[in-house]
Tab-separated table of C-alpha atoms (C1' of nucleotides) in Angstrom:
chain	number	residue	atom	x	y	z
A	1	UNK	CA	-1.058	13.256	1.526
A	2	UNK	CA	-3.283	12.072	-2.116
A	3	UNK	CA	-6.459	10.571	-0.564
A	4	UNK	CA	-6.993	14.556	-1.560
A	5	UNK	CA	-5.906	13.711	-4.851
A	6	UNK	CA	-7.650	11.012	-5.553
A	7	UNK	CA	-10.735	12.926	-4.904
A	8	UNK	CA	-9.864	15.633	-6.332
A	9	UNK	CA	-8.939	13.615	-9.396
A	10	UNK	CA	-12.589	11.632	-9.192
A	11	UNK	CA	-14.336	15.340	-9.026
A	12	UNK	CA	-12.921	16.252	-12.131
A	13	UNK	CA	-14.622	13.514	-13.608
A	14	UNK	CA	-17.896	14.814	-12.914
A	15	UNK	CA	-19.853	16.659	-9.298
A	16	UNK	CA	-20.550	13.516	-6.695
A	17	UNK	CA	-21.310	13.290	-3.592
A	18	UNK	CA	-19.536	10.781	-0.360
A	19	UNK	CA	-21.250	7.895	-1.501
A	20	UNK	CA	-21.632	8.454	-5.114
A	21	UNK	CA	-17.164	8.207	-4.780
A	22	UNK	CA	-17.172	5.291	-2.195
A	23	UNK	CA	-19.377	3.583	-4.199
A	24	UNK	CA	-17.390	4.543	-7.601
A	25	UNK	CA	-14.052	3.772	-4.754
A	26	UNK	CA	-15.415	0.223	-4.625
A	27	UNK	CA	-16.026	-0.417	-8.097
A	28	UNK	CA	-15.054	1.452	-11.271
A	29	UNK	CA	-11.632	2.686	-8.942
A	30	UNK	CA	-11.407	-0.503	-7.473
A	31	UNK	CA	-7.604	-1.104	-8.842
A	32	UNK	CA	-6.827	2.767	-8.668
A	33	UNK	CA	-7.141	4.269	-4.819
A	34	UNK	CA	-9.310	2.234	-1.775
A	35	UNK	CA	-10.667	4.591	0.742
A	36	UNK	CA	-13.497	3.892	3.115
A	37	UNK	CA	-16.600	6.139	3.903
A	38	UNK	CA	-15.382	7.570	6.355
A	39	UNK	CA	-11.842	8.799	5.181
A	40	UNK	CA	-13.448	10.001	2.224
A	41	UNK	CA	-16.297	12.263	4.283
A	42	UNK	CA	-13.436	13.464	6.505
A	43	UNK	CA	-11.183	14.264	3.761
A	44	UNK	CA	-14.133	15.800	1.772
A	45	UNK	CA	-14.822	18.203	5.110
A	46	UNK	CA	-11.274	18.514	4.715
A	47	UNK	CA	-10.930	19.746	1.080
A	48	UNK	CA	-13.933	21.871	0.922
A	49	UNK	CA	-12.641	24.205	4.610
A	50	UNK	CA	-9.644	24.537	2.605
A	51	UNK	CA	-11.697	25.630	-1.087
A	52	UNK	CA	-11.034	23.219	-2.985
A	53	UNK	CA	-14.262	21.892	-3.526
A	54	UNK	CA	-17.213	23.239	-3.715
A	55	UNK	CA	-20.678	22.058	-1.813
A	56	UNK	CA	-24.365	22.072	-2.828
A	57	UNK	CA	-27.189	21.703	-0.665
A	58	UNK	CA	-29.584	18.488	-2.297
A	59	UNK	CA	-32.450	18.020	0.121
A	60	UNK	CA	-34.141	14.847	-0.720
A	61	UNK	CA	-37.596	13.657	0.720
A	62	UNK	CA	-37.223	10.567	3.211
A	63	UNK	CA	-33.647	10.365	3.612
A	64	UNK	CA	-30.973	12.379	4.743
A	65	UNK	CA	-30.074	15.279	2.266
A	66	UNK	CA	-27.307	14.896	-0.400
A	67	UNK	CA	-24.328	16.812	-0.220
A	68	UNK	CA	-23.003	17.162	-3.753
A	69	UNK	CA	-18.838	17.857	-4.403
A	70	UNK	CA	-17.462	19.606	-6.953
A	71	UNK	CA	-14.471	21.069	-7.514
A	72	UNK	CA	-13.485	25.088	-7.412
A	73	UNK	CA	-11.081	27.313	-9.161
A	74	UNK	CA	-8.308	26.924	-6.696
A	75	UNK	CA	-9.307	22.371	-6.647
A	76	UNK	CA	-8.998	22.344	-10.504
A	77	UNK	CA	-5.826	24.013	-10.026
A	78	UNK	CA	-4.320	22.368	-7.740
A	79	UNK	CA	-5.052	18.308	-9.509
A	80	UNK	CA	-3.750	20.635	-12.435
A	81	UNK	CA	-0.507	21.662	-10.175
A	82	UNK	CA	-0.032	17.981	-8.735
A	83	UNK	CA	-0.694	16.525	-12.457
A	84	UNK	CA	3.108	18.114	-13.312
A	85	UNK	CA	5.019	16.427	-10.140
A	86	UNK	CA	6.419	13.178	-10.168
A	87	UNK	CA	5.361	10.462	-8.497
A	88	UNK	CA	7.240	7.881	-6.806
A	89	UNK	CA	6.285	3.977	-6.535
A	90	UNK	CA	3.894	3.290	-3.700
A	91	UNK	CA	5.426	1.169	-1.112
A	92	UNK	CA	5.345	-2.771	-1.786
A	93	UNK	CA	3.464	-4.743	1.702
A	94	UNK	CA	1.982	-7.715	0.166
A	95	UNK	CA	1.136	-9.890	3.712
A	96	UNK	CA	1.190	-12.417	0.844
A	97	UNK	CA	4.411	-13.193	0.499
A	98	UNK	CA	5.369	-12.387	4.560
A	99	UNK	CA	3.860	-15.906	5.029
A	100	UNK	CA	5.913	-17.723	1.854
A	101	UNK	CA	9.066	-16.406	3.930
A	102	UNK	CA	7.131	-17.758	7.353
A	103	UNK	CA	5.940	-20.262	5.627
A	104	UNK	CA	7.674	-23.778	6.170
A	105	UNK	CA	6.729	-23.040	10.429
A	106	UNK	CA	3.455	-24.384	9.141
A	107	UNK	CA	2.438	-27.237	6.922
A	108	UNK	CA	2.390	-27.023	3.267
A	109	UNK	CA	-1.459	-27.851	2.938
A	110	UNK	CA	-2.162	-24.536	5.464
A	111	UNK	CA	-0.616	-22.807	2.424
A	112	UNK	CA	-2.545	-24.395	-0.146
A	113	UNK	CA	-5.544	-23.511	1.414
A	114	UNK	CA	-4.685	-19.399	1.332
A	115	UNK	CA	-3.055	-19.126	-2.074
A	116	UNK	CA	-6.435	-20.952	-3.396
A	117	UNK	CA	-8.606	-18.690	-1.172
A	118	UNK	CA	-6.327	-16.015	-2.969
A	119	UNK	CA	-6.406	-17.059	-6.217
A	120	UNK	CA	-10.390	-17.213	-6.272
A	121	UNK	CA	-9.995	-13.708	-5.087
A	122	UNK	CA	-8.270	-12.680	-7.414
A	123	UNK	CA	-10.300	-14.210	-10.351
A	124	UNK	CA	-13.285	-12.845	-9.699
A	125	UNK	CA	-11.819	-9.597	-9.121
A	126	UNK	CA	-10.345	-9.451	-12.838
A	127	UNK	CA	-14.119	-11.008	-14.614
A	128	UNK	CA	-15.547	-7.507	-12.151
A	129	UNK	CA	-12.725	-5.635	-14.850
A	130	UNK	CA	-13.691	-7.656	-17.715
A	131	UNK	CA	-17.314	-6.701	-16.639
A	132	UNK	CA	-16.199	-3.219	-16.315
A	133	UNK	CA	-14.402	-2.453	-19.880
A	134	UNK	CA	-17.195	-4.405	-21.672
A	135	UNK	CA	-20.215	-2.277	-20.156
A	136	UNK	CA	-17.210	1.333	-20.832
A	137	UNK	CA	-14.930	0.749	-23.058
A	138	UNK	CA	-15.705	-1.588	-25.766
A	139	UNK	CA	-15.148	0.953	-28.344
A	140	UNK	CA	-12.202	2.019	-27.673
A	141	UNK	CA	-10.884	3.809	-30.810
A	142	UNK	CA	-14.250	5.344	-30.885
A	143	UNK	CA	-13.749	7.497	-27.487
A	144	UNK	CA	-12.662	10.306	-25.687
A	145	UNK	CA	-8.952	10.575	-24.835
A	146	UNK	CA	-10.585	10.976	-21.227
A	147	UNK	CA	-11.623	7.671	-21.684
A	148	UNK	CA	-8.839	6.114	-23.404
A	149	UNK	CA	-6.482	6.801	-20.399
A	150	UNK	CA	-9.519	5.694	-17.884
A	151	UNK	CA	-9.210	2.564	-19.869
A	152	UNK	CA	-6.041	2.530	-19.276
A	153	UNK	CA	-5.748	2.778	-15.737
A	154	UNK	CA	-8.430	-0.261	-16.104
A	155	UNK	CA	-6.387	-2.313	-18.127
A	156	UNK	CA	-3.403	-1.911	-15.537
A	157	UNK	CA	-5.313	-4.103	-13.188
A	158	UNK	CA	-7.082	-6.475	-15.825
A	159	UNK	CA	-2.836	-7.085	-15.838
A	160	UNK	CA	-2.029	-7.153	-12.632
A	161	UNK	CA	-4.865	-10.066	-12.062
A	162	UNK	CA	-3.535	-12.328	-15.188
A	163	UNK	CA	-0.083	-12.463	-13.466
A	164	UNK	CA	-1.306	-12.556	-10.341
A	165	UNK	CA	-3.375	-16.008	-11.038
A	166	UNK	CA	-0.634	-17.153	-13.232
A	167	UNK	CA	1.507	-16.953	-10.235
A	168	UNK	CA	-0.783	-18.585	-7.914
A	169	UNK	CA	-0.094	-21.116	-10.323
A	170	UNK	CA	3.073	-21.386	-10.545
A	171	UNK	CA	3.050	-21.970	-6.309
A	172	UNK	CA	-0.010	-24.312	-6.640
A	173	UNK	CA	2.524	-26.833	-8.751
A	174	UNK	CA	5.392	-26.019	-6.286
A	175	UNK	CA	3.271	-26.746	-3.301
A	176	UNK	CA	1.354	-29.620	-4.312
A	177	UNK	CA	4.886	-31.380	-5.266
A	178	UNK	CA	6.548	-30.509	-1.984
A	179	UNK	CA	2.840	-32.022	-0.599
A	180	UNK	CA	3.254	-35.060	-3.224
A	181	UNK	CA	7.166	-35.454	-1.869
A	182	UNK	CA	6.127	-35.247	2.120
A	183	UNK	CA	3.817	-38.167	1.978
B	1	UNK	CA	0.072	-4.520	12.000
B	2	UNK	CA	1.440	-6.201	9.629
B	3	UNK	CA	5.630	-4.907	9.744
B	4	UNK	CA	5.526	-6.827	13.091
B	5	UNK	CA	5.017	-10.041	11.446
B	6	UNK	CA	7.211	-8.736	8.410
B	7	UNK	CA	10.011	-9.079	11.207
B	8	UNK	CA	8.571	-11.663	12.582
B	9	UNK	CA	9.234	-13.553	9.207
B	10	UNK	CA	12.524	-11.894	7.944
B	11	UNK	CA	13.727	-12.589	11.585
B	12	UNK	CA	12.625	-16.611	11.528
B	13	UNK	CA	15.525	-16.909	8.025
B	14	UNK	CA	18.017	-16.154	10.675
B	15	UNK	CA	19.241	-13.506	13.691
B	16	UNK	CA	19.956	-9.965	12.389
B	17	UNK	CA	20.026	-6.782	13.638
B	18	UNK	CA	17.992	-3.250	12.690
B	19	UNK	CA	20.407	-2.665	10.261
B	20	UNK	CA	20.992	-6.000	8.403
B	21	UNK	CA	16.906	-6.382	8.550
B	22	UNK	CA	16.884	-2.186	7.081
B	23	UNK	CA	18.760	-4.044	4.724
B	24	UNK	CA	17.256	-6.724	3.717
B	25	UNK	CA	14.128	-5.260	3.353
B	26	UNK	CA	15.458	-2.875	0.671
B	27	UNK	CA	16.420	-5.667	-1.217
B	28	UNK	CA	16.173	-9.348	-0.778
B	29	UNK	CA	13.017	-8.335	0.376
B	30	UNK	CA	11.868	-5.504	-1.926
B	31	UNK	CA	9.035	-6.920	-3.111
B	32	UNK	CA	7.907	-7.752	-0.269
B	33	UNK	CA	8.066	-5.052	2.202
B	34	UNK	CA	8.709	-1.356	2.845
B	35	UNK	CA	10.076	-0.336	5.395
B	36	UNK	CA	12.371	2.847	6.677
B	37	UNK	CA	15.076	1.691	9.214
B	38	UNK	CA	13.151	4.101	11.779
B	39	UNK	CA	10.238	2.166	11.522
B	40	UNK	CA	12.321	-0.848	11.853
B	41	UNK	CA	14.214	-0.072	15.153
B	42	UNK	CA	10.897	1.650	16.505
B	43	UNK	CA	8.909	-2.133	16.251
B	44	UNK	CA	12.454	-3.646	17.192
B	45	UNK	CA	12.064	-2.079	20.329
B	46	UNK	CA	9.244	-2.741	20.209
B	47	UNK	CA	8.465	-6.303	20.079
B	48	UNK	CA	10.964	-6.760	22.507
B	49	UNK	CA	9.491	-5.091	25.587
B	50	UNK	CA	6.651	-7.716	24.659
B	51	UNK	CA	8.967	-10.229	25.191
B	52	UNK	CA	8.601	-11.595	21.316
B	53	UNK	CA	12.250	-10.943	20.755
B	54	UNK	CA	16.019	-11.591	22.372
B	55	UNK	CA	18.127	-9.457	21.496
B	56	UNK	CA	21.859	-10.243	21.833
B	57	UNK	CA	25.022	-7.481	22.834
B	58	UNK	CA	27.576	-7.730	20.162
B	59	UNK	CA	30.202	-5.001	20.542
B	60	UNK	CA	32.641	-3.671	18.118
B	61	UNK	CA	35.532	-1.857	18.315
B	62	UNK	CA	34.950	1.493	16.166
B	63	UNK	CA	31.015	1.175	15.697
B	64	UNK	CA	28.323	1.337	17.690
B	65	UNK	CA	27.854	-2.172	18.852
B	66	UNK	CA	25.450	-4.125	17.332
B	67	UNK	CA	22.675	-5.612	18.430
B	68	UNK	CA	21.336	-8.619	17.415
B	69	UNK	CA	17.745	-9.958	16.962
B	70	UNK	CA	16.526	-13.874	17.370
B	71	UNK	CA	12.863	-14.584	17.874
B	72	UNK	CA	11.550	-15.707	21.494
B	73	UNK	CA	9.648	-18.859	21.497
B	74	UNK	CA	6.883	-16.199	21.470
B	75	UNK	CA	7.880	-14.733	18.571
B	76	UNK	CA	7.740	-18.246	16.929
B	77	UNK	CA	4.438	-19.061	18.353
B	78	UNK	CA	2.998	-15.391	17.394
B	79	UNK	CA	4.162	-16.103	13.650
B	80	UNK	CA	3.252	-19.848	13.560
B	81	UNK	CA	-0.046	-18.340	15.051
B	82	UNK	CA	-0.250	-15.164	11.898
B	83	UNK	CA	0.207	-18.355	9.407
B	84	UNK	CA	-3.246	-20.200	9.758
B	85	UNK	CA	-4.876	-16.705	9.430
B	86	UNK	CA	-6.154	-16.017	5.723
B	87	UNK	CA	-4.948	-12.504	4.994
B	88	UNK	CA	-6.888	-10.527	2.411
B	89	UNK	CA	-5.471	-8.415	-0.089
B	90	UNK	CA	-3.859	-5.696	0.354
B	91	UNK	CA	-4.890	-2.587	-0.534
B	92	UNK	CA	-4.805	-1.453	-3.842
B	93	UNK	CA	-3.298	2.612	-4.067
B	94	UNK	CA	-1.797	3.333	-7.180
B	95	UNK	CA	-0.991	7.565	-8.543
B	96	UNK	CA	0.280	7.329	-11.251
B	97	UNK	CA	-3.896	5.360	-12.084
B	98	UNK	CA	-5.227	8.926	-10.119
B	99	UNK	CA	-2.716	10.432	-12.773
B	100	UNK	CA	-4.896	9.005	-15.494
B	101	UNK	CA	-8.593	9.956	-14.547
B	102	UNK	CA	-7.336	13.569	-14.544
B	103	UNK	CA	-4.643	13.069	-16.753
B	104	UNK	CA	-7.172	15.214	-19.206
B	105	UNK	CA	-5.785	17.951	-17.850
B	106	UNK	CA	-2.734	18.046	-18.773
B	107	UNK	CA	-1.060	17.671	-22.018
B	108	UNK	CA	-0.426	13.768	-23.547
B	109	UNK	CA	3.358	15.084	-23.631
B	110	UNK	CA	3.861	15.040	-19.628
B	111	UNK	CA	2.347	11.895	-19.458
B	112	UNK	CA	4.269	10.431	-21.576
B	113	UNK	CA	6.938	11.777	-19.593
B	114	UNK	CA	6.003	10.711	-16.486
B	115	UNK	CA	5.435	7.010	-17.906
B	116	UNK	CA	8.585	6.701	-19.091
B	117	UNK	CA	10.053	8.245	-16.059
B	118	UNK	CA	8.026	5.040	-14.584
B	119	UNK	CA	9.169	2.321	-16.947
B	120	UNK	CA	12.910	2.659	-16.407
B	121	UNK	CA	12.118	2.558	-13.065
B	122	UNK	CA	10.154	-0.872	-13.326
B	123	UNK	CA	12.666	-2.026	-15.825
B	124	UNK	CA	15.767	-1.352	-13.235
B	125	UNK	CA	13.466	-2.982	-10.513
B	126	UNK	CA	12.906	-6.106	-12.707
B	127	UNK	CA	17.016	-6.697	-13.220
B	128	UNK	CA	17.544	-6.790	-9.589
B	129	UNK	CA	14.918	-8.467	-9.364
B	130	UNK	CA	16.539	-10.896	-11.651
B	131	UNK	CA	20.363	-10.677	-10.554
B	132	UNK	CA	18.748	-12.017	-7.453
B	133	UNK	CA	17.455	-14.833	-9.087
B	134	UNK	CA	20.933	-15.901	-10.873
B	135	UNK	CA	22.190	-15.599	-7.513
B	136	UNK	CA	20.306	-17.461	-5.140
B	137	UNK	CA	18.035	-19.454	-6.843
B	138	UNK	CA	19.721	-20.902	-10.452
B	139	UNK	CA	18.840	-24.288	-9.037
B	140	UNK	CA	15.339	-23.881	-7.927
B	141	UNK	CA	14.951	-27.831	-7.820
B	142	UNK	CA	17.581	-28.718	-5.091
B	143	UNK	CA	17.060	-26.165	-3.054
B	144	UNK	CA	15.278	-26.803	0.242
B	145	UNK	CA	12.006	-25.674	0.124
B	146	UNK	CA	11.563	-22.706	2.598
B	147	UNK	CA	14.537	-20.951	0.098
B	148	UNK	CA	11.531	-22.426	-3.242
B	149	UNK	CA	9.466	-20.667	-0.836
B	150	UNK	CA	11.258	-17.539	-0.835
B	151	UNK	CA	12.077	-17.804	-4.842
B	152	UNK	CA	8.416	-17.735	-5.509
B	153	UNK	CA	8.253	-14.670	-3.591
B	154	UNK	CA	10.548	-12.597	-5.607
B	155	UNK	CA	8.846	-14.893	-8.897
B	156	UNK	CA	5.428	-12.563	-7.701
B	157	UNK	CA	7.903	-9.439	-8.179
B	158	UNK	CA	9.730	-10.747	-11.117
B	159	UNK	CA	6.235	-10.950	-13.094
B	160	UNK	CA	4.657	-7.565	-11.883
B	161	UNK	CA	7.468	-5.424	-13.022
B	162	UNK	CA	7.611	-7.814	-16.475
B	163	UNK	CA	3.337	-7.077	-16.818
B	164	UNK	CA	4.231	-3.377	-15.722
B	165	UNK	CA	6.333	-2.911	-18.510
B	166	UNK	CA	4.334	-4.224	-20.947
B	167	UNK	CA	1.625	-2.034	-19.821
B	168	UNK	CA	3.439	0.543	-20.031
B	169	UNK	CA	4.470	0.356	-23.545
B	170	UNK	CA	0.290	-0.137	-24.083
B	171	UNK	CA	0.640	3.405	-22.703
B	172	UNK	CA	2.910	4.911	-24.471
B	173	UNK	CA	0.936	3.885	-27.925
B	174	UNK	CA	-2.026	5.506	-26.941
B	175	UNK	CA	-0.628	8.777	-25.893
B	176	UNK	CA	2.145	8.789	-29.192
B	177	UNK	CA	-0.709	8.392	-30.993
B	178	UNK	CA	-2.885	11.089	-29.508
B	179	UNK	CA	0.307	13.211	-29.292
B	180	UNK	CA	0.214	12.617	-33.778
B	181	UNK	CA	-3.207	13.824	-33.757
B	182	UNK	CA	-3.249	16.961	-32.238
B	183	UNK	CA	-0.513	17.785	-34.334
C	1	DG	C1'	-43.944	-8.303	11.998
C	2	DA	C1'	-39.036	-8.277	11.792
C	3	DA	C1'	-35.007	-9.159	10.284
C	4	DT	C1'	-31.548	-7.169	6.910
C	5	DA	C1'	-30.360	-4.205	3.259
C	6	DT	C1'	-29.515	0.247	1.167
C	7	DT	C1'	-29.251	5.454	0.773
C	8	DA	C1'	-26.920	9.272	3.752
C	9	DT	C1'	-23.959	10.988	7.088
C	10	DG	C1'	-20.316	11.236	10.586
C	11	DC	C1'	-17.780	11.449	14.897
C	12	DA	C1'	-12.996	9.830	17.999
C	13	DA	C1'	-9.747	7.044	19.602
C	14	DA	C1'	-6.186	3.757	18.251
C	15	DA	C1'	-2.869	2.060	15.165
C	16	DA	C1'	0.925	2.311	11.511
C	17	DA	C1'	3.253	4.750	8.341
C	18	DG	C1'	5.936	8.779	6.946
C	19	DT	C1'	9.695	13.420	8.229
C	20	DG	C1'	12.709	15.671	10.980
C	21	DC	C1'	16.389	15.489	12.817
C	22	DA	C1'	20.664	13.401	15.806
C	23	DT	C1'	25.457	10.962	17.339
C	24	DA	C1'	29.313	8.455	16.752
C	25	DA	C1'	33.451	6.249	13.749
C	26	DC	C1'	35.968	4.958	9.819
C	27	DA	C1'	37.550	4.337	5.233
C	28	DG	C1'	38.668	6.164	0.973
C	29	DG	C1'	38.991	10.069	-2.297
C	30	DG	C1'	40.529	14.241	-3.999
D	1	DC	C1'	42.440	18.102	5.244
D	2	DC	C1'	37.700	18.237	3.722
D	3	DC	C1'	33.960	15.704	2.214
D	4	DT	C1'	31.083	11.360	1.119
D	5	DG	C1'	30.010	6.973	2.284
D	6	DT	C1'	29.328	3.406	5.236
D	7	DT	C1'	27.990	1.128	10.040
D	8	DA	C1'	24.698	1.553	13.612
D	9	DT	C1'	21.514	3.446	16.338
D	10	DG	C1'	17.389	5.977	17.623
D	11	DC	C1'	13.765	10.213	19.474
D	12	DA	C1'	9.998	13.291	18.591
D	13	DC	C1'	6.661	14.939	15.948
D	14	DT	C1'	3.057	14.607	11.692
D	15	DT	C1'	-0.099	12.618	8.662
D	16	DT	C1'	-2.384	9.216	7.143
D	17	DT	C1'	-5.085	4.585	7.966
D	18	DT	C1'	-8.057	1.780	9.623
D	19	DT	C1'	-11.689	0.537	13.261
D	20	DG	C1'	-15.450	1.091	16.516
D	21	DC	C1'	-19.623	3.300	17.283
D	22	DA	C1'	-23.805	5.912	15.853
D	23	DT	C1'	-28.293	8.361	12.986
D	24	DA	C1'	-32.089	8.136	10.359
D	25	DA	C1'	-35.853	6.598	6.361
D	26	DT	C1'	-37.297	3.632	3.819
D	27	DA	C1'	-37.281	-0.766	1.258
D	28	DT	C1'	-37.359	-5.488	0.541
D	29	DT	C1'	-37.677	-10.035	1.735
D	30	DC	C1'	-39.075	-13.984	5.696
DNA sequence: GAATATTATGCAAAAAAGTGCATAACAGGG
DNA sequence: CCCTGTTATGCACTTTTTTGCATAATATTC
């Protein structure tokens, strides 16, 4: 029930089309919410029917028309109301950790390949976040409160990735030790 | 498609009933996979039909019989095969960060209450993980490889919670600053 | 000139996860 | 004796997410 609120929050920042939202969810909000374009378009239709959003048709030559969505008063009220409710933690589901629980069925080299791949992935993600930070949030003191909150969201992503990378090093060390002791 | 593999990995460690699995998923594997008992029982039936598991009926006086599940050869093969496939990252979906994106609709005190609640929650979780570590993994060098991998899974949970707590402090500082500047 | 990427939208089906409800017996505290 | 907790299982319904498919025009690269 929360893609809805992620969309409301994103549109609260500024009006956008499904395409814009898809881009934002993949970039600036990558550490916040994950959704495919199909999900987003579906949700936008549904929320418009429910009266939470207003659509403005923006015709374009040579491209499909853009549908620019913005919050209606009902949408703002719904979001404001949700913000006062206390949220549970998102469920943890980590395939990589499942692998560790079954990991003695395969050789350590195979686990090493996987953890190395993930490490690279996290590294790239961290770099992306840092780029965004440098571009949007380089002067944190002078910026309006809204942006400071967004910056904090990004900071969580950065800390997360740093933590993952440090953990990956710990795993690599253990695997190296095991690989040596077997040979 | 992955509760299946979480179950396979858990049963690979040792045969168990749905009840046992539910307990493990809530405690020792809390940072690995999240599932309700309904989900687990459903999955166990399905996987047994598919021939991945074997059931042994263990009658009990005065309590419903236990159904002890263990991996079949097909189950082991399926798990071993999955372990060689490389996994994508689990999708990020964090309601708390969504709140930050809409957070300027409510007063900072309300956000403060929420972050404080979450902080406590993380703190408790961290304590739980550390208890498990002390109980099961206190002598990491002398323990078989399988346990070392499980320990690493737990380490990720510990690092995660530490990272979350540090981040929470950052948020509290910003909110305090804002609350003061408004009064 | 052909293949690929980008902007822009969406439907339909399948898989996975969440929620409410249900049963059954014992154990322990008040 | 009643209430609550623990062991032990599960069905049915609903919501959410994923995945495959589809369209349409331009811009860019080989």
